[in-house]
Amino acid sequence: MRTLPIAICLGLVAATMASSGGTQVPDAQISPRSLQWQKAGEQALANGNLQAADDALETALVLDPRNRGAFIALARVAQRQKLYGQAIRLTGKALALEPNDAVALGVQGEAMVEAGATARAQQNLAKVRALCGNKPCAPATSLAAAIQRGPSLAAKADSSPKKN
């Protein structure tokens, strides 16, 4: 009689453990709805509609917070809005999911250049080149060009001392 409650509890624990694993999605599989919102956000960004792009990409991340592409696209929106610190943070979140993402490293490096952190951007460039190997790749090419160009004129004007 005393063992019956213990047996029932163990049976319930075993039943719930077996059923919890059946609903989990593998990390490599991103929600299709999240990918649809990501594509809509990227299209809005390409059309120059930053608010719609921001909204769609935020929705993509709500649907699936493991969507690295949405983080990277959202970082590009932040760059267009001249919010370089936010772009660096967003690409950092993408890199937390996959540290060897050459695109995220490149976008982060470009934001670092605009923020004035050229030395850190050069470290990102070295990582991107190592990931690409001997092959030329777009993230390395665009980051090298950004480092060569330096911060934009708008960023230089914002950082210059104000005269009263």
PDB file of C-alpha atoms in Angstrom:
ATOM      1  CA  MET A   1       0.000   0.000   0.000  1.00  0.00           C
ATOM      2  CA  ARG A   2       2.755   2.437   0.802  1.00  0.00           C
ATOM      3  CA  THR A   3       4.510   1.875  -2.498  1.00  0.00           C
ATOM      4  CA  LEU A   4       1.464   2.711  -4.626  1.00  0.00           C
ATOM      5  CA  PRO A   5       1.852   6.547  -4.380  1.00  0.00           C
ATOM      6  CA  ILE A   6       5.559   6.276  -5.167  1.00  0.00           C
ATOM      7  CA  ALA A   7       4.872   4.082  -8.192  1.00  0.00           C
ATOM      8  CA  ILE A   8       2.217   6.527  -9.448  1.00  0.00           C
ATOM      9  CA  CYS A   9       4.610   9.469  -9.098  1.00  0.00           C
ATOM     10  CA  LEU A  10       7.387   7.640 -10.925  1.00  0.00           C
ATOM     11  CA  GLY A  11       4.960   6.694 -13.671  1.00  0.00           C
ATOM     12  CA  LEU A  12       3.870  10.317 -14.089  1.00  0.00           C
ATOM     13  CA  VAL A  13       7.488  11.518 -14.228  1.00  0.00           C
ATOM     14  CA  ALA A  14       8.360   8.898 -16.848  1.00  0.00           C
ATOM     15  CA  ALA A  15       5.307   9.807 -18.931  1.00  0.00           C
ATOM     16  CA  THR A  16       6.044  13.534 -18.919  1.00  0.00           C
ATOM     17  CA  MET A  17       9.725  13.024 -19.732  1.00  0.00           C
ATOM     18  CA  ALA A  18       8.882  10.885 -22.730  1.00  0.00           C
ATOM     19  CA  SER A  19       6.365  13.367 -24.115  1.00  0.00           C
ATOM     20  CA  SER A  20       8.416  16.568 -23.670  1.00  0.00           C
ATOM     21  CA  GLY A  21      11.065  15.645 -26.220  1.00  0.00           C
ATOM     22  CA  GLY A  22       8.548  15.081 -29.008  1.00  0.00           C
ATOM     23  CA  THR A  23       7.648  18.750 -29.410  1.00  0.00           C
ATOM     24  CA  GLN A  24      11.136  20.254 -29.493  1.00  0.00           C
ATOM     25  CA  VAL A  25      12.503  21.605 -32.770  1.00  0.00           C
ATOM     26  CA  PRO A  26      16.194  21.070 -33.609  1.00  0.00           C
ATOM     27  CA  ASP A  27      18.360  24.194 -33.349  1.00  0.00           C
ATOM     28  CA  ALA A  28      19.284  24.027 -37.027  1.00  0.00           C
ATOM     29  CA  GLN A  29      15.660  24.308 -38.147  1.00  0.00           C
ATOM     30  CA  ILE A  30      14.280  27.855 -38.184  1.00  0.00           C
ATOM     31  CA  SER A  31      10.532  28.414 -38.169  1.00  0.00           C
ATOM     32  CA  PRO A  32       9.211  28.848 -41.735  1.00  0.00           C
ATOM     33  CA  ARG A  33       7.005  31.740 -40.574  1.00  0.00           C
ATOM     34  CA  SER A  34      10.070  33.451 -39.130  1.00  0.00           C
ATOM     35  CA  LEU A  35      11.875  33.035 -42.451  1.00  0.00           C
ATOM     36  CA  GLN A  36       8.886  34.557 -44.290  1.00  0.00           C
ATOM     37  CA  TRP A  37       8.954  37.607 -42.030  1.00  0.00           C
ATOM     38  CA  GLN A  38      12.728  37.830 -42.479  1.00  0.00           C
ATOM     39  CA  LYS A  39      12.342  37.903 -46.272  1.00  0.00           C
ATOM     40  CA  ALA A  40       9.629  40.568 -45.976  1.00  0.00           C
ATOM     41  CA  GLY A  41      11.937  42.635 -43.781  1.00  0.00           C
ATOM     42  CA  GLU A  42      14.858  42.273 -46.171  1.00  0.00           C
ATOM     43  CA  GLN A  43      12.609  43.334 -49.059  1.00  0.00           C
ATOM     44  CA  ALA A  44      11.427  46.398 -47.116  1.00  0.00           C
ATOM     45  CA  LEU A  45      15.062  47.253 -46.332  1.00  0.00           C
ATOM     46  CA  ALA A  46      15.963  46.953 -50.020  1.00  0.00           C
ATOM     47  CA  ASN A  47      13.086  49.324 -50.821  1.00  0.00           C
ATOM     48  CA  GLY A  48      14.315  51.812 -48.206  1.00  0.00           C
ATOM     49  CA  ASN A  49      11.324  51.379 -45.890  1.00  0.00           C
ATOM     50  CA  LEU A  50      13.273  51.109 -42.638  1.00  0.00           C
ATOM     51  CA  GLN A  51      10.260  51.122 -40.307  1.00  0.00           C
ATOM     52  CA  ALA A  52       8.540  48.262 -42.143  1.00  0.00           C
ATOM     53  CA  ALA A  53      11.848  46.375 -42.275  1.00  0.00           C
ATOM     54  CA  ASP A  54      12.364  46.848 -38.544  1.00  0.00           C
ATOM     55  CA  ASP A  55       8.816  45.679 -37.772  1.00  0.00           C
ATOM     56  CA  ALA A  56       9.030  42.588 -39.979  1.00  0.00           C
ATOM     57  CA  LEU A  57      12.438  41.564 -38.667  1.00  0.00           C
ATOM     58  CA  GLU A  58      11.369  42.031 -35.040  1.00  0.00           C
ATOM     59  CA  THR A  59       8.376  39.794 -35.793  1.00  0.00           C
ATOM     60  CA  ALA A  60      10.708  37.192 -37.293  1.00  0.00           C
ATOM     61  CA  LEU A  61      12.744  37.191 -34.087  1.00  0.00           C
ATOM     62  CA  VAL A  62       9.649  36.895 -31.911  1.00  0.00           C
ATOM     63  CA  LEU A  63       8.590  33.853 -33.924  1.00  0.00           C
ATOM     64  CA  ASP A  64      12.043  32.269 -33.707  1.00  0.00           C
ATOM     65  CA  PRO A  65      14.807  33.886 -31.631  1.00  0.00           C
ATOM     66  CA  ARG A  66      17.388  31.556 -33.249  1.00  0.00           C
ATOM     67  CA  ASN A  67      17.044  33.268 -36.650  1.00  0.00           C
ATOM     68  CA  ARG A  68      20.577  34.619 -37.228  1.00  0.00           C
ATOM     69  CA  GLY A  69      19.622  36.069 -40.596  1.00  0.00           C
ATOM     70  CA  ALA A  70      16.986  38.262 -38.956  1.00  0.00           C
ATOM     71  CA  PHE A  71      19.534  39.554 -36.433  1.00  0.00           C
ATOM     72  CA  ILE A  72      21.946  40.406 -39.257  1.00  0.00           C
ATOM     73  CA  ALA A  73      19.256  42.109 -41.350  1.00  0.00           C
ATOM     74  CA  LEU A  74      18.105  44.062 -38.292  1.00  0.00           C
ATOM     75  CA  ALA A  75      21.718  45.149 -37.765  1.00  0.00           C
ATOM     76  CA  ARG A  76      21.755  46.447 -41.348  1.00  0.00           C
ATOM     77  CA  VAL A  77      18.586  48.429 -40.600  1.00  0.00           C
ATOM     78  CA  ALA A  78      20.315  49.904 -37.536  1.00  0.00           C
ATOM     79  CA  GLN A  79      23.337  50.836 -39.672  1.00  0.00           C
ATOM     80  CA  ARG A  80      21.114  52.659 -42.155  1.00  0.00           C
ATOM     81  CA  GLN A  81      19.632  54.547 -39.193  1.00  0.00           C
ATOM     82  CA  LYS A  82      23.197  55.361 -38.039  1.00  0.00           C
ATOM     83  CA  LEU A  83      22.693  53.344 -34.838  1.00  0.00           C
ATOM     84  CA  TYR A  84      26.094  51.662 -34.959  1.00  0.00           C
ATOM     85  CA  GLY A  85      26.156  50.490 -31.341  1.00  0.00           C
ATOM     86  CA  GLN A  86      22.828  48.753 -31.833  1.00  0.00           C
ATOM     87  CA  ALA A  87      24.119  47.144 -35.029  1.00  0.00           C
ATOM     88  CA  ILE A  88      27.150  45.830 -33.141  1.00  0.00           C
ATOM     89  CA  ARG A  89      24.924  44.400 -30.392  1.00  0.00           C
ATOM     90  CA  LEU A  90      22.567  42.745 -32.878  1.00  0.00           C
ATOM     91  CA  THR A  91      25.400  41.081 -34.770  1.00  0.00           C
ATOM     92  CA  GLY A  92      26.792  40.015 -31.403  1.00  0.00           C
ATOM     93  CA  LYS A  93      23.542  38.135 -30.807  1.00  0.00           C
ATOM     94  CA  ALA A  94      23.891  36.455 -34.197  1.00  0.00           C
ATOM     95  CA  LEU A  95      27.483  35.539 -33.364  1.00  0.00           C
ATOM     96  CA  ALA A  96      26.369  34.089 -30.021  1.00  0.00           C
ATOM     97  CA  LEU A  97      24.272  31.637 -32.037  1.00  0.00           C
ATOM     98  CA  GLU A  98      27.076  30.882 -34.539  1.00  0.00           C
ATOM     99  CA  PRO A  99      30.529  32.343 -33.777  1.00  0.00           C
ATOM    100  CA  ASN A 100      31.857  31.481 -37.249  1.00  0.00           C
ATOM    101  CA  ASP A 101      29.269  33.424 -39.254  1.00  0.00           C
ATOM    102  CA  ALA A 102      31.369  35.396 -41.757  1.00  0.00           C
ATOM    103  CA  VAL A 103      28.442  37.614 -42.791  1.00  0.00           C
ATOM    104  CA  ALA A 104      27.705  38.608 -39.182  1.00  0.00           C
ATOM    105  CA  LEU A 105      31.394  39.309 -38.549  1.00  0.00           C
ATOM    106  CA  GLY A 106      31.530  41.465 -41.676  1.00  0.00           C
ATOM    107  CA  VAL A 107      28.426  43.485 -40.817  1.00  0.00           C
ATOM    108  CA  GLN A 108      29.655  43.906 -37.250  1.00  0.00           C
ATOM    109  CA  GLY A 109      33.056  45.051 -38.521  1.00  0.00           C
ATOM    110  CA  GLU A 110      31.450  47.645 -40.807  1.00  0.00           C
ATOM    111  CA  ALA A 111      29.451  49.015 -37.863  1.00  0.00           C
ATOM    112  CA  MET A 112      32.650  49.106 -35.795  1.00  0.00           C
ATOM    113  CA  VAL A 113      34.368  51.170 -38.476  1.00  0.00           C
ATOM    114  CA  GLU A 114      31.495  53.665 -38.466  1.00  0.00           C
ATOM    115  CA  ALA A 115      31.635  53.792 -34.662  1.00  0.00           C
ATOM    116  CA  GLY A 116      35.373  54.520 -34.840  1.00  0.00           C
ATOM    117  CA  ALA A 117      36.612  51.123 -33.603  1.00  0.00           C
ATOM    118  CA  THR A 118      38.827  50.413 -36.600  1.00  0.00           C
ATOM    119  CA  ALA A 119      41.252  48.177 -34.681  1.00  0.00           C
ATOM    120  CA  ARG A 120      38.410  45.867 -33.612  1.00  0.00           C
ATOM    121  CA  ALA A 121      37.076  45.899 -37.172  1.00  0.00           C
ATOM    122  CA  GLN A 122      40.493  44.736 -38.386  1.00  0.00           C
ATOM    123  CA  GLN A 123      40.285  41.829 -35.933  1.00  0.00           C
ATOM    124  CA  ASN A 124      36.921  40.915 -37.452  1.00  0.00           C
ATOM    125  CA  LEU A 125      38.457  41.156 -40.924  1.00  0.00           C
ATOM    126  CA  ALA A 126      41.182  38.709 -39.902  1.00  0.00           C
ATOM    127  CA  LYS A 127      38.518  36.277 -38.629  1.00  0.00           C
ATOM    128  CA  VAL A 128      36.472  36.623 -41.817  1.00  0.00           C
ATOM    129  CA  ARG A 129      39.516  36.022 -44.004  1.00  0.00           C
ATOM    130  CA  ALA A 130      40.393  32.946 -41.945  1.00  0.00           C
ATOM    131  CA  LEU A 131      36.848  31.620 -42.354  1.00  0.00           C
ATOM    132  CA  CYS A 132      36.872  32.256 -46.105  1.00  0.00           C
ATOM    133  CA  GLY A 133      40.280  30.664 -46.568  1.00  0.00           C
ATOM    134  CA  ASN A 134      42.082  31.499 -49.808  1.00  0.00           C
ATOM    135  CA  LYS A 135      38.825  32.205 -51.633  1.00  0.00           C
ATOM    136  CA  PRO A 136      37.639  35.787 -52.022  1.00  0.00           C
ATOM    137  CA  CYS A 137      34.352  36.337 -50.215  1.00  0.00           C
ATOM    138  CA  ALA A 138      31.910  39.232 -50.122  1.00  0.00           C
ATOM    139  CA  PRO A 139      32.029  39.869 -46.336  1.00  0.00           C
ATOM    140  CA  ALA A 140      35.831  40.169 -46.394  1.00  0.00           C
ATOM    141  CA  THR A 141      35.800  42.402 -49.467  1.00  0.00           C
ATOM    142  CA  SER A 142      33.150  44.804 -48.126  1.00  0.00           C
ATOM    143  CA  LEU A 143      34.729  44.966 -44.658  1.00  0.00           C
ATOM    144  CA  ALA A 144      38.187  45.646 -46.118  1.00  0.00           C
ATOM    145  CA  ALA A 145      36.686  48.443 -48.226  1.00  0.00           C
ATOM    146  CA  ALA A 146      34.942  49.913 -45.164  1.00  0.00           C
ATOM    147  CA  ILE A 147      38.190  49.877 -43.187  1.00  0.00           C
ATOM    148  CA  GLN A 148      40.033  51.499 -46.087  1.00  0.00           C
ATOM    149  CA  ARG A 149      37.324  54.164 -46.417  1.00  0.00           C
ATOM    150  CA  GLY A 150      37.095  54.809 -42.678  1.00  0.00           C
ATOM    151  CA  PRO A 151      34.147  56.306 -40.806  1.00  0.00           C
ATOM    152  CA  SER A 152      31.632  58.199 -42.919  1.00  0.00           C
ATOM    153  CA  LEU A 153      31.578  61.975 -42.978  1.00  0.00           C
ATOM    154  CA  ALA A 154      28.410  61.994 -40.875  1.00  0.00           C
ATOM    155  CA  ALA A 155      30.109  59.966 -38.135  1.00  0.00           C
ATOM    156  CA  LYS A 156      33.140  62.286 -38.196  1.00  0.00           C
ATOM    157  CA  ALA A 157      30.894  65.347 -37.931  1.00  0.00           C
ATOM    158  CA  ASP A 158      29.041  63.833 -34.957  1.00  0.00           C
ATOM    159  CA  SER A 159      32.285  63.090 -33.095  1.00  0.00           C
ATOM    160  CA  SER A 160      33.887  66.518 -33.638  1.00  0.00           C
ATOM    161  CA  PRO A 161      33.766  68.897 -30.657  1.00  0.00           C
ATOM    162  CA  LYS A 162      30.882  71.364 -30.720  1.00  0.00           C
ATOM    163  CA  LYS A 163      31.686  75.083 -30.641  1.00  0.00           C
ATOM    164  CA  ASN A 164      29.532  77.368 -28.546  1.00  0.00           C
TER     165      ASN A 164
END
